[in-house]
Amino acid sequence: MLHKEDYTDNGVAVINPTNIINHKISINNIKQISLAKAKELQGYAVCKGDIILARRGDLRKSAIITDFEDSCIAGTGSFIFHLLGIVNSFFILFYISPYVQDYLITDSIGTTMNNLNQKLLSRLLIPIPPRAEQVRIVSLVDELFSLVNTYDMMKNKLDFLNSSLHENIKKSILQEAIQGKLVPQIAEEGTAKELLELIKTEKQKLVKEGKLKKSALNDSVIFKGDDNKYYELVGSEVSEIELPFYFPSTWSIARLNAVCQLTDGLKTIGKQCLLDAKYLRGKSSETIVGQGKLVYKGDNIMLVDGENSGEVFIVPQDGYMGSTFKQLWISSSMYEPYVLAFIQFYKETLRNSKKGAAIPHLNKELFFGLIIGIPPLQEQRRIVQEIEQLMQLLK
């Protein structure tokens, strides 16, 4: 048995199961012992060409000693195969591996940690073909393993490309949608100019009822000047701005805070389901609490704290919002799924622009400052219908 004080900076290498990675000996972090200690452990000496097996823990670890010209010591957590010259080490390793996995481990002994069954190992029968045939078998297995590894590598690349392509296509669809390129404009549907007035009237009513804060009325006005440039009026100040996209002439343009707000929800008491992120993602069972901020089935709530800040959930049932959520109010003058599609397009931007170190928070300034193109209401509906049809084709 080796102890901590037995190890030195120079001496004889000790190969432990931790040094076996993918059936090869990793020379990184190889420990060493003195020559005197190595003489005491001559029974554990291994040389180039020997096979080493892990005898406890991860019993699938096995390798051939190939990188050590001089003898070294196998750690006490290993078994050693000293092979005769007529036997090909790689042939024996290939033969042992399936048995170690399917037979010796199944009958391993030990409670808290698996141990290789030494009696079964010593009785293991191994067929020995002629030396030349051993070499041919090893060569063929190496060739097949190479093909399998190449296939795995290509499959992983293909899976990655498919996944990234799928996400890129989804984002492209949403980008076309919020720029007015997904469906044609129809003259009979008019313009969206009147929508902003309807939204403003609705917000004034809700502020008066105490359902929205007065700050919800602090909307700017974005307009196109005679010079074809865009300007924003905030209070009495006008400044030139750049739009992220070109929008159709029938659309109105506003900051996102003109059409949606984040609210705290209605504080109340009584037993309700806790609607936290884990529950909404189906990763935890229902928890009942006695008080909280009530939201109703069909409401929208947004994560404002944590790594996924900016993610929106549609409430599946009445319940209390988790502490990391705010309720997302969207003007009834807008087609709600259109606004949600707009927010979905900026999901990564919001996620990558969080504020705070210990607990990242939604960058509300960025969120409310996003420029949204507002189509006529009927066009909003046609856009969402087209998005849904295209997304179905991606499944």
CSV table of N, CA, C and O in Angstrom, one decimal, residues 276-381:
chain,number,residue,atom,x,y,z
A,276,ASP,N,-42.9,28.8,-10.5
A,276,ASP,CA,-41.5,29.1,-10.7
A,276,ASP,C,-40.9,28.5,-12.0
A,276,ASP,O,-41.6,27.8,-12.7
A,277,ALA,N,-39.7,28.8,-12.4
A,277,ALA,CA,-39.2,28.4,-13.7
A,277,ALA,C,-39.1,26.9,-13.8
A,277,ALA,O,-39.4,26.3,-14.8
A,278,LYS,N,-38.7,26.2,-12.7
A,278,LYS,CA,-38.5,24.7,-12.8
A,278,LYS,C,-39.9,24.1,-13.0
A,278,LYS,O,-40.0,23.2,-13.8
A,279,TYR,N,-40.9,24.6,-12.4
A,279,TYR,CA,-42.3,24.0,-12.6
A,279,TYR,C,-42.8,24.3,-14.0
A,279,TYR,O,-43.3,23.4,-14.6
A,280,LEU,N,-42.6,25.5,-14.5
A,280,LEU,CA,-43.0,25.9,-15.8
A,280,LEU,C,-42.3,25.1,-16.9
A,280,LEU,O,-42.8,24.9,-18.0
A,281,ARG,N,-41.1,24.7,-16.6
A,281,ARG,CA,-40.3,23.9,-17.6
A,281,ARG,C,-40.6,22.4,-17.4
A,281,ARG,O,-40.0,21.6,-18.1
A,282,GLY,N,-41.4,22.0,-16.4
A,282,GLY,CA,-41.7,20.6,-16.2
A,282,GLY,C,-40.6,19.8,-15.5
A,282,GLY,O,-40.6,18.6,-15.6
A,283,LYS,N,-39.7,20.6,-14.8
A,283,LYS,CA,-38.6,19.9,-14.1
A,283,LYS,C,-38.9,19.7,-12.6
A,283,LYS,O,-38.0,19.3,-11.9
A,284,SER,N,-40.0,20.1,-12.1
A,284,SER,CA,-40.3,19.9,-10.7
A,284,SER,C,-41.8,19.8,-10.6
A,284,SER,O,-42.6,20.2,-11.4
A,285,SER,N,-42.3,19.1,-9.5
A,285,SER,CA,-43.7,18.9,-9.2
A,285,SER,C,-44.3,20.1,-8.6
A,285,SER,O,-43.7,21.1,-8.3
A,286,GLU,N,-45.6,20.1,-8.6
A,286,GLU,CA,-46.4,21.3,-8.1
A,286,GLU,C,-46.1,21.5,-6.6
A,286,GLU,O,-46.1,20.6,-5.8
A,287,THR,N,-45.9,22.8,-6.3
A,287,THR,CA,-45.8,23.3,-4.9
A,287,THR,C,-46.9,24.3,-4.6
A,287,THR,O,-47.1,25.2,-5.3
A,288,ILE,N,-47.6,24.0,-3.5
A,288,ILE,CA,-48.7,24.9,-3.1
A,288,ILE,C,-48.2,25.9,-2.0
A,288,ILE,O,-47.6,25.4,-1.0
A,289,VAL,N,-48.5,27.2,-2.2
A,289,VAL,CA,-48.1,28.2,-1.2
A,289,VAL,C,-49.4,29.0,-0.8
A,289,VAL,O,-50.4,29.0,-1.5
A,290,GLY,N,-49.3,29.7,0.3
A,290,GLY,CA,-50.4,30.4,0.8
A,290,GLY,C,-50.6,31.8,0.4
A,290,GLY,O,-51.7,32.4,0.6
A,291,GLN,N,-49.6,32.4,-0.2
A,291,GLN,CA,-49.8,33.8,-0.6
A,291,GLN,C,-48.7,34.1,-1.7
A,291,GLN,O,-47.7,33.4,-1.9
A,292,GLY,N,-49.0,35.2,-2.5
A,292,GLY,CA,-48.1,35.6,-3.5
A,292,GLY,C,-48.7,36.5,-4.5
A,292,GLY,O,-49.7,37.1,-4.2
A,293,LYS,N,-48.1,36.7,-5.6
A,293,LYS,CA,-48.5,37.6,-6.7
A,293,LYS,C,-49.3,36.8,-7.7
A,293,LYS,O,-48.7,36.0,-8.5
A,294,LEU,N,-50.6,37.0,-7.7
A,294,LEU,CA,-51.5,36.1,-8.5
A,294,LEU,C,-51.5,36.5,-10.0
A,294,LEU,O,-51.6,37.7,-10.4
A,295,VAL,N,-51.3,35.5,-10.8
A,295,VAL,CA,-51.5,35.6,-12.3
A,295,VAL,C,-52.5,34.5,-12.7
A,295,VAL,O,-52.7,33.5,-12.1
A,296,TYR,N,-53.1,34.8,-13.9
A,296,TYR,CA,-54.1,33.8,-14.4
A,296,TYR,C,-53.7,33.1,-15.6
A,296,TYR,O,-52.8,33.5,-16.3
A,297,LYS,N,-54.3,32.0,-15.8
A,297,LYS,CA,-54.1,31.1,-17.0
A,297,LYS,C,-54.1,32.0,-18.3
A,297,LYS,O,-55.1,32.8,-18.5
A,298,GLY,N,-53.1,31.9,-19.1
A,298,GLY,CA,-53.0,32.7,-20.3
A,298,GLY,C,-52.3,34.0,-20.2
A,298,GLY,O,-51.9,34.6,-21.2
A,299,ASP,N,-52.0,34.4,-19.0
A,299,ASP,CA,-51.1,35.6,-18.8
A,299,ASP,C,-49.7,35.3,-19.2
A,299,ASP,O,-49.3,34.2,-19.3
A,300,ASN,N,-49.0,36.4,-19.5
A,300,ASN,CA,-47.5,36.3,-19.8
A,300,ASN,C,-46.7,36.8,-18.7
A,300,ASN,O,-47.0,37.8,-18.1
A,301,ILE,N,-45.7,36.0,-18.3
A,301,ILE,CA,-44.7,36.4,-17.3
A,301,ILE,C,-43.3,36.2,-17.8
A,301,ILE,O,-43.0,35.4,-18.6
A,302,MET,N,-42.4,37.1,-17.3
A,302,MET,CA,-41.1,37.2,-17.9
A,302,MET,C,-40.1,37.0,-16.7
A,302,MET,O,-40.2,37.6,-15.7
A,303,LEU,N,-39.0,36.2,-17.0
A,303,LEU,CA,-37.9,36.0,-16.1
A,303,LEU,C,-37.1,37.3,-16.1
A,303,LEU,O,-36.7,37.8,-17.2
A,304,VAL,N,-36.9,37.9,-14.9
A,304,VAL,CA,-36.1,39.2,-14.8
A,304,VAL,C,-34.9,39.0,-14.0
A,304,VAL,O,-34.0,39.9,-13.9
A,305,ASP,N,-34.7,37.8,-13.4
A,305,ASP,CA,-33.5,37.5,-12.6
A,305,ASP,C,-33.0,36.1,-13.1
A,305,ASP,O,-33.8,35.2,-13.4
A,306,GLY,N,-31.7,35.9,-13.1
A,306,GLY,CA,-31.1,34.7,-13.5
A,306,GLY,C,-30.5,34.6,-14.9
A,306,GLY,O,-30.6,35.6,-15.6
A,307,GLU,N,-29.9,33.5,-15.2
A,307,GLU,CA,-29.2,33.4,-16.5
A,307,GLU,C,-30.1,33.5,-17.7
A,307,GLU,O,-29.7,34.0,-18.7
A,308,ASN,N,-31.4,33.2,-17.6
A,308,ASN,CA,-32.3,33.2,-18.7
A,308,ASN,C,-33.2,34.4,-18.7
A,308,ASN,O,-34.3,34.4,-19.2
A,309,SER,N,-32.7,35.5,-18.1
A,309,SER,CA,-33.5,36.7,-18.0
A,309,SER,C,-34.0,37.1,-19.4
A,309,SER,O,-33.2,37.1,-20.4
A,310,GLY,N,-35.3,37.5,-19.5
A,310,GLY,CA,-35.8,37.9,-20.8
A,310,GLY,C,-36.7,36.8,-21.4
A,310,GLY,O,-37.4,37.1,-22.4
A,311,GLU,N,-36.7,35.6,-20.9
A,311,GLU,CA,-37.5,34.5,-21.4
A,311,GLU,C,-39.0,34.7,-20.9
A,311,GLU,O,-39.2,35.0,-19.7
A,312,VAL,N,-39.9,34.5,-21.8
A,312,VAL,CA,-41.3,34.7,-21.5
A,312,VAL,C,-42.0,33.4,-21.4
A,312,VAL,O,-41.8,32.5,-22.3
A,313,PHE,N,-42.9,33.2,-20.4
A,313,PHE,CA,-43.7,32.0,-20.3
A,313,PHE,C,-45.2,32.4,-20.4
A,313,PHE,O,-45.6,33.4,-19.8
A,314,ILE,N,-46.0,31.6,-21.0
A,314,ILE,CA,-47.5,31.8,-21.0
A,314,ILE,C,-48.0,30.9,-19.8
A,314,ILE,O,-47.7,29.7,-19.8
A,315,VAL,N,-48.6,31.5,-18.9
A,315,VAL,CA,-49.1,30.9,-17.7
A,315,VAL,C,-50.1,29.7,-18.0
A,315,VAL,O,-51.1,30.0,-18.6
A,316,PRO,N,-49.7,28.5,-17.6
A,316,PRO,CA,-50.6,27.4,-17.9
A,316,PRO,C,-51.8,27.2,-17.0
A,316,PRO,O,-52.8,26.5,-17.3
A,317,GLN,N,-51.8,27.9,-15.8
A,317,GLN,CA,-52.9,27.8,-14.8
A,317,GLN,C,-52.8,28.9,-13.9
A,317,GLN,O,-51.7,29.6,-13.8
A,318,ASP,N,-53.9,29.2,-13.2
A,318,ASP,CA,-53.8,30.2,-12.1
A,318,ASP,C,-52.8,29.9,-11.1
A,318,ASP,O,-52.6,28.7,-10.8
A,319,GLY,N,-52.1,30.9,-10.6
A,319,GLY,CA,-51.1,30.6,-9.5
A,319,GLY,C,-50.3,31.8,-9.2
A,319,GLY,O,-50.6,33.0,-9.7
A,320,TYR,N,-49.3,31.7,-8.3
A,320,TYR,CA,-48.4,32.8,-7.9
A,320,TYR,C,-47.1,32.8,-8.7
A,320,TYR,O,-46.5,31.7,-8.8
A,321,MET,N,-46.7,33.9,-9.2
A,321,MET,CA,-45.4,34.0,-9.9
A,321,MET,C,-44.3,33.7,-8.9
A,321,MET,O,-44.3,34.1,-7.8
A,322,GLY,N,-43.3,33.1,-9.5
A,322,GLY,CA,-42.0,32.9,-8.7
A,322,GLY,C,-41.4,34.2,-8.5
A,322,GLY,O,-41.6,35.2,-9.2
A,323,SER,N,-40.4,34.3,-7.5
A,323,SER,CA,-39.8,35.6,-7.2
A,323,SER,C,-39.0,36.2,-8.3
A,323,SER,O,-38.6,37.3,-8.3
A,324,THR,N,-38.6,35.4,-9.3
A,324,THR,CA,-37.7,35.8,-10.3
A,324,THR,C,-38.5,36.3,-11.5
A,324,THR,O,-37.9,36.6,-12.6
A,325,PHE,N,-39.8,36.5,-11.4
A,325,PHE,CA,-40.7,36.9,-12.5
A,325,PHE,C,-41.3,38.2,-12.3
A,325,PHE,O,-41.5,38.7,-11.2
A,326,LYS,N,-41.7,38.8,-13.5
A,326,LYS,CA,-42.6,40.0,-13.5
A,326,LYS,C,-43.7,39.6,-14.5
A,326,LYS,O,-43.5,38.9,-15.5
A,327,GLN,N,-44.9,40.2,-14.3
A,327,GLN,CA,-45.9,40.0,-15.3
A,327,GLN,C,-45.7,40.9,-16.5
A,327,GLN,O,-45.4,42.1,-16.3
A,328,LEU,N,-45.9,40.4,-17.7
A,328,LEU,CA,-45.7,41.1,-18.9
A,328,LEU,C,-47.1,41.6,-19.4
A,328,LEU,O,-47.9,40.8,-19.9
A,329,TRP,N,-47.3,42.9,-19.3
A,329,TRP,CA,-48.6,43.5,-19.8
A,329,TRP,C,-48.3,43.9,-21.3
A,329,TRP,O,-47.3,44.5,-21.6
A,330,ILE,N,-49.2,43.4,-22.2
A,330,ILE,CA,-49.2,43.8,-23.6
A,330,ILE,C,-50.5,44.5,-23.9
A,330,ILE,O,-51.6,44.0,-23.6
A,331,SER,N,-50.4,45.6,-24.6
A,331,SER,CA,-51.6,46.3,-24.9
A,331,SER,C,-52.6,45.5,-25.7
A,331,SER,O,-52.2,44.7,-26.6
A,332,SER,N,-53.9,45.6,-25.3
A,332,SER,CA,-54.9,44.8,-26.0
A,332,SER,C,-55.2,45.4,-27.5
A,332,SER,O,-55.8,44.7,-28.3
A,333,SER,N,-54.6,46.5,-27.8
A,333,SER,CA,-54.7,47.0,-29.2
A,333,SER,C,-53.7,46.4,-30.1
A,333,SER,O,-53.8,46.5,-31.3
A,334,MET,N,-52.8,45.6,-29.5
A,334,MET,CA,-51.8,44.9,-30.3
A,334,MET,C,-52.2,43.4,-30.4
A,334,MET,O,-52.9,42.9,-29.5
A,335,TYR,N,-51.8,42.7,-31.4
A,335,TYR,CA,-52.0,41.2,-31.5
A,335,TYR,C,-50.9,40.6,-30.6
A,335,TYR,O,-49.7,40.6,-31.0
A,336,GLU,N,-51.2,40.1,-29.5
A,336,GLU,CA,-50.2,39.6,-28.5
A,336,GLU,C,-49.2,38.7,-29.1
A,336,GLU,O,-48.0,38.9,-28.8
A,337,PRO,N,-49.5,37.7,-29.8
A,337,PRO,CA,-48.5,36.8,-30.4
A,337,PRO,C,-47.4,37.5,-31.2
A,337,PRO,O,-46.3,37.0,-31.3
A,338,TYR,N,-47.8,38.6,-31.9
A,338,TYR,CA,-46.9,39.3,-32.6
A,338,TYR,C,-45.8,40.0,-31.7
A,338,TYR,O,-44.6,39.9,-32.0
A,339,VAL,N,-46.2,40.6,-30.6
A,339,VAL,CA,-45.3,41.2,-29.7
A,339,VAL,C,-44.4,40.1,-29.1
A,339,VAL,O,-43.2,40.3,-28.9
A,340,LEU,N,-45.0,38.9,-28.8
A,340,LEU,CA,-44.2,37.8,-28.2
A,340,LEU,C,-43.1,37.3,-29.2
A,340,LEU,O,-42.0,37.0,-28.8
A,341,ALA,N,-43.5,37.3,-30.5
A,341,ALA,CA,-42.5,36.9,-31.5
A,341,ALA,C,-41.4,37.9,-31.6
A,341,ALA,O,-40.2,37.5,-31.8
A,342,PHE,N,-41.7,39.2,-31.5
A,342,PHE,CA,-40.7,40.2,-31.5
A,342,PHE,C,-39.7,40.0,-30.3
A,342,PHE,O,-38.5,40.1,-30.5
A,343,ILE,N,-40.3,39.8,-29.1
A,343,ILE,CA,-39.4,39.6,-27.9
A,343,ILE,C,-38.6,38.3,-28.1
A,343,ILE,O,-37.4,38.2,-27.7
A,344,GLN,N,-39.2,37.3,-28.7
A,344,GLN,CA,-38.5,36.0,-28.9
A,344,GLN,C,-37.2,36.2,-29.8
A,344,GLN,O,-36.2,35.7,-29.6
A,345,PHE,N,-37.4,37.1,-30.8
A,345,PHE,CA,-36.3,37.4,-31.7
A,345,PHE,C,-35.1,38.0,-30.9
A,345,PHE,O,-33.9,37.7,-31.2
A,346,TYR,N,-35.4,38.8,-29.9
A,346,TYR,CA,-34.3,39.4,-29.1
A,346,TYR,C,-33.9,38.6,-27.9
A,346,TYR,O,-33.2,39.2,-27.0
A,347,LYS,N,-34.3,37.4,-27.8
A,347,LYS,CA,-34.1,36.6,-26.6
A,347,LYS,C,-32.6,36.5,-26.3
A,347,LYS,O,-32.2,36.7,-25.1
A,348,GLU,N,-31.8,36.2,-27.3
A,348,GLU,CA,-30.3,36.0,-27.0
A,348,GLU,C,-29.7,37.4,-26.7
A,348,GLU,O,-28.8,37.5,-25.8
A,349,THR,N,-30.2,38.4,-27.3
A,349,THR,CA,-29.6,39.8,-27.0
A,349,THR,C,-29.9,40.1,-25.5
A,349,THR,O,-29.0,40.6,-24.8
A,350,LEU,N,-31.1,39.8,-25.1
A,350,LEU,CA,-31.5,40.1,-23.7
A,350,LEU,C,-30.7,39.2,-22.7
A,350,LEU,O,-30.2,39.7,-21.7
A,351,ARG,N,-30.5,38.0,-23.1
A,351,ARG,CA,-29.8,37.0,-22.2
A,351,ARG,C,-28.3,37.4,-22.1
A,351,ARG,O,-27.7,37.3,-21.0
A,352,ASN,N,-27.8,38.0,-23.2
A,352,ASN,CA,-26.3,38.3,-23.2
A,352,ASN,C,-26.1,39.7,-22.7
A,352,ASN,O,-24.9,40.2,-22.7
A,353,SER,N,-27.1,40.4,-22.3
A,353,SER,CA,-26.9,41.8,-21.9
A,353,SER,C,-27.4,42.1,-20.4
A,353,SER,O,-27.8,43.2,-20.1
A,354,LYS,N,-27.4,41.0,-19.6
A,354,LYS,CA,-27.9,41.1,-18.3
A,354,LYS,C,-27.0,42.0,-17.4
A,354,LYS,O,-25.8,42.2,-17.7
A,355,LYS,N,-27.6,42.5,-16.4
A,355,LYS,CA,-26.8,43.4,-15.4
A,355,LYS,C,-26.7,42.6,-14.1
A,355,LYS,O,-27.5,41.8,-13.7
A,356,GLY,N,-25.6,43.0,-13.4
A,356,GLY,CA,-25.3,42.3,-12.1
A,356,GLY,C,-24.4,41.2,-12.2
A,356,GLY,O,-24.3,40.5,-13.3
A,357,ALA,N,-23.7,40.9,-11.1
A,357,ALA,CA,-22.6,39.9,-11.1
A,357,ALA,C,-23.1,38.6,-10.4
A,357,ALA,O,-23.3,37.6,-11.0
A,358,ALA,N,-23.4,38.7,-9.1
A,358,ALA,CA,-23.8,37.6,-8.3
A,358,ALA,C,-25.1,37.0,-8.8
A,358,ALA,O,-25.3,35.8,-9.1
A,359,ILE,N,-26.1,37.9,-9.0
A,359,ILE,CA,-27.4,37.5,-9.6
A,359,ILE,C,-27.7,38.4,-10.8
A,359,ILE,O,-28.0,39.6,-10.6
A,360,PRO,N,-27.6,37.9,-12.0
A,360,PRO,CA,-27.8,38.7,-13.2
A,360,PRO,C,-29.3,39.1,-13.3
A,360,PRO,O,-30.2,38.3,-13.1
A,361,HIS,N,-29.5,40.3,-13.7
A,361,HIS,CA,-30.9,40.8,-13.9
A,361,HIS,C,-31.1,41.2,-15.3
A,361,HIS,O,-30.2,41.6,-16.1
A,362,LEU,N,-32.4,41.2,-15.7
A,362,LEU,CA,-32.8,41.7,-17.0
A,362,LEU,C,-32.4,43.2,-17.2
A,362,LEU,O,-32.6,44.0,-16.3
A,363,ASN,N,-31.8,43.5,-18.3
A,363,ASN,CA,-31.4,44.9,-18.6
A,363,ASN,C,-32.7,45.6,-19.1
A,363,ASN,O,-33.0,45.6,-20.3
A,364,LYS,N,-33.4,46.2,-18.2
A,364,LYS,CA,-34.7,46.8,-18.5
A,364,LYS,C,-34.6,48.0,-19.4
A,364,LYS,O,-35.5,48.2,-20.3
A,365,GLU,N,-33.5,48.7,-19.3
A,365,GLU,CA,-33.3,49.8,-20.1
A,365,GLU,C,-33.2,49.4,-21.6
A,365,GLU,O,-33.8,50.0,-22.5
A,366,LEU,N,-32.4,48.3,-21.8
A,366,LEU,CA,-32.3,47.7,-23.1
A,366,LEU,C,-33.6,47.2,-23.6
A,366,LEU,O,-34.0,47.4,-24.8
A,367,PHE,N,-34.3,46.5,-22.8
A,367,PHE,CA,-35.6,45.8,-23.1
A,367,PHE,C,-36.6,46.8,-23.6
A,367,PHE,O,-37.2,46.7,-24.7
A,368,PHE,N,-36.9,47.8,-22.7
A,368,PHE,CA,-37.9,48.8,-23.1
A,368,PHE,C,-37.4,49.7,-24.2
A,368,PHE,O,-38.3,50.4,-24.9
A,369,GLY,N,-36.1,49.8,-24.4
A,369,GLY,CA,-35.6,50.7,-25.5
A,369,GLY,C,-35.6,50.1,-26.9
A,369,GLY,O,-35.3,50.7,-27.9
A,370,LEU,N,-35.9,48.8,-27.0
A,370,LEU,CA,-35.9,48.1,-28.3
A,370,LEU,C,-36.9,48.8,-29.2
A,370,LEU,O,-38.0,49.2,-28.8
A,371,ILE,N,-36.5,49.0,-30.5
A,371,ILE,CA,-37.4,49.6,-31.5
A,371,ILE,C,-38.2,48.6,-32.1
A,371,ILE,O,-37.7,47.6,-32.7
A,372,ILE,N,-39.6,48.7,-32.1
A,372,ILE,CA,-40.5,47.7,-32.6
A,372,ILE,C,-41.3,48.4,-33.8
A,372,ILE,O,-41.8,49.5,-33.7
A,373,GLY,N,-41.3,47.7,-34.9
A,373,GLY,CA,-42.2,48.1,-36.0
A,373,GLY,C,-43.6,47.6,-35.7
A,373,GLY,O,-43.8,46.4,-35.4
A,374,ILE,N,-44.6,48.5,-35.9
A,374,ILE,CA,-46.0,48.1,-35.6
A,374,ILE,C,-46.8,48.1,-36.9
A,374,ILE,O,-47.1,49.1,-37.4
A,375,PRO,N,-47.1,46.9,-37.4
A,375,PRO,CA,-48.0,46.8,-38.6
A,375,PRO,C,-49.4,47.0,-38.2
A,375,PRO,O,-49.8,47.0,-37.0
A,376,PRO,N,-50.3,47.2,-39.2
A,376,PRO,CA,-51.7,47.2,-39.0
A,376,PRO,C,-52.1,45.9,-38.3
A,376,PRO,O,-51.5,44.9,-38.5
A,377,LEU,N,-53.2,45.9,-37.5
A,377,LEU,CA,-53.6,44.8,-36.7
A,377,LEU,C,-53.8,43.5,-37.6
A,377,LEU,O,-53.3,42.4,-37.2
A,378,GLN,N,-54.5,43.6,-38.7
A,378,GLN,CA,-54.7,42.5,-39.6
A,378,GLN,C,-53.4,41.9,-40.1
A,378,GLN,O,-53.2,40.7,-40.2
A,379,GLU,N,-52.4,42.8,-40.4
A,379,GLU,CA,-51.1,42.3,-40.9
A,379,GLU,C,-50.4,41.6,-39.7
A,379,GLU,O,-49.7,40.6,-40.0
A,380,GLN,N,-50.5,42.1,-38.5
A,380,GLN,CA,-49.9,41.4,-37.4
A,380,GLN,C,-50.4,39.9,-37.3
A,380,GLN,O,-49.6,39.0,-37.1
A,381,ARG,N,-51.7,39.8,-37.5
A,381,ARG,CA,-52.3,38.4,-37.5
A,381,ARG,C,-51.8,37.5,-38.6
A,381,ARG,O,-51.4,36.4,-38.4
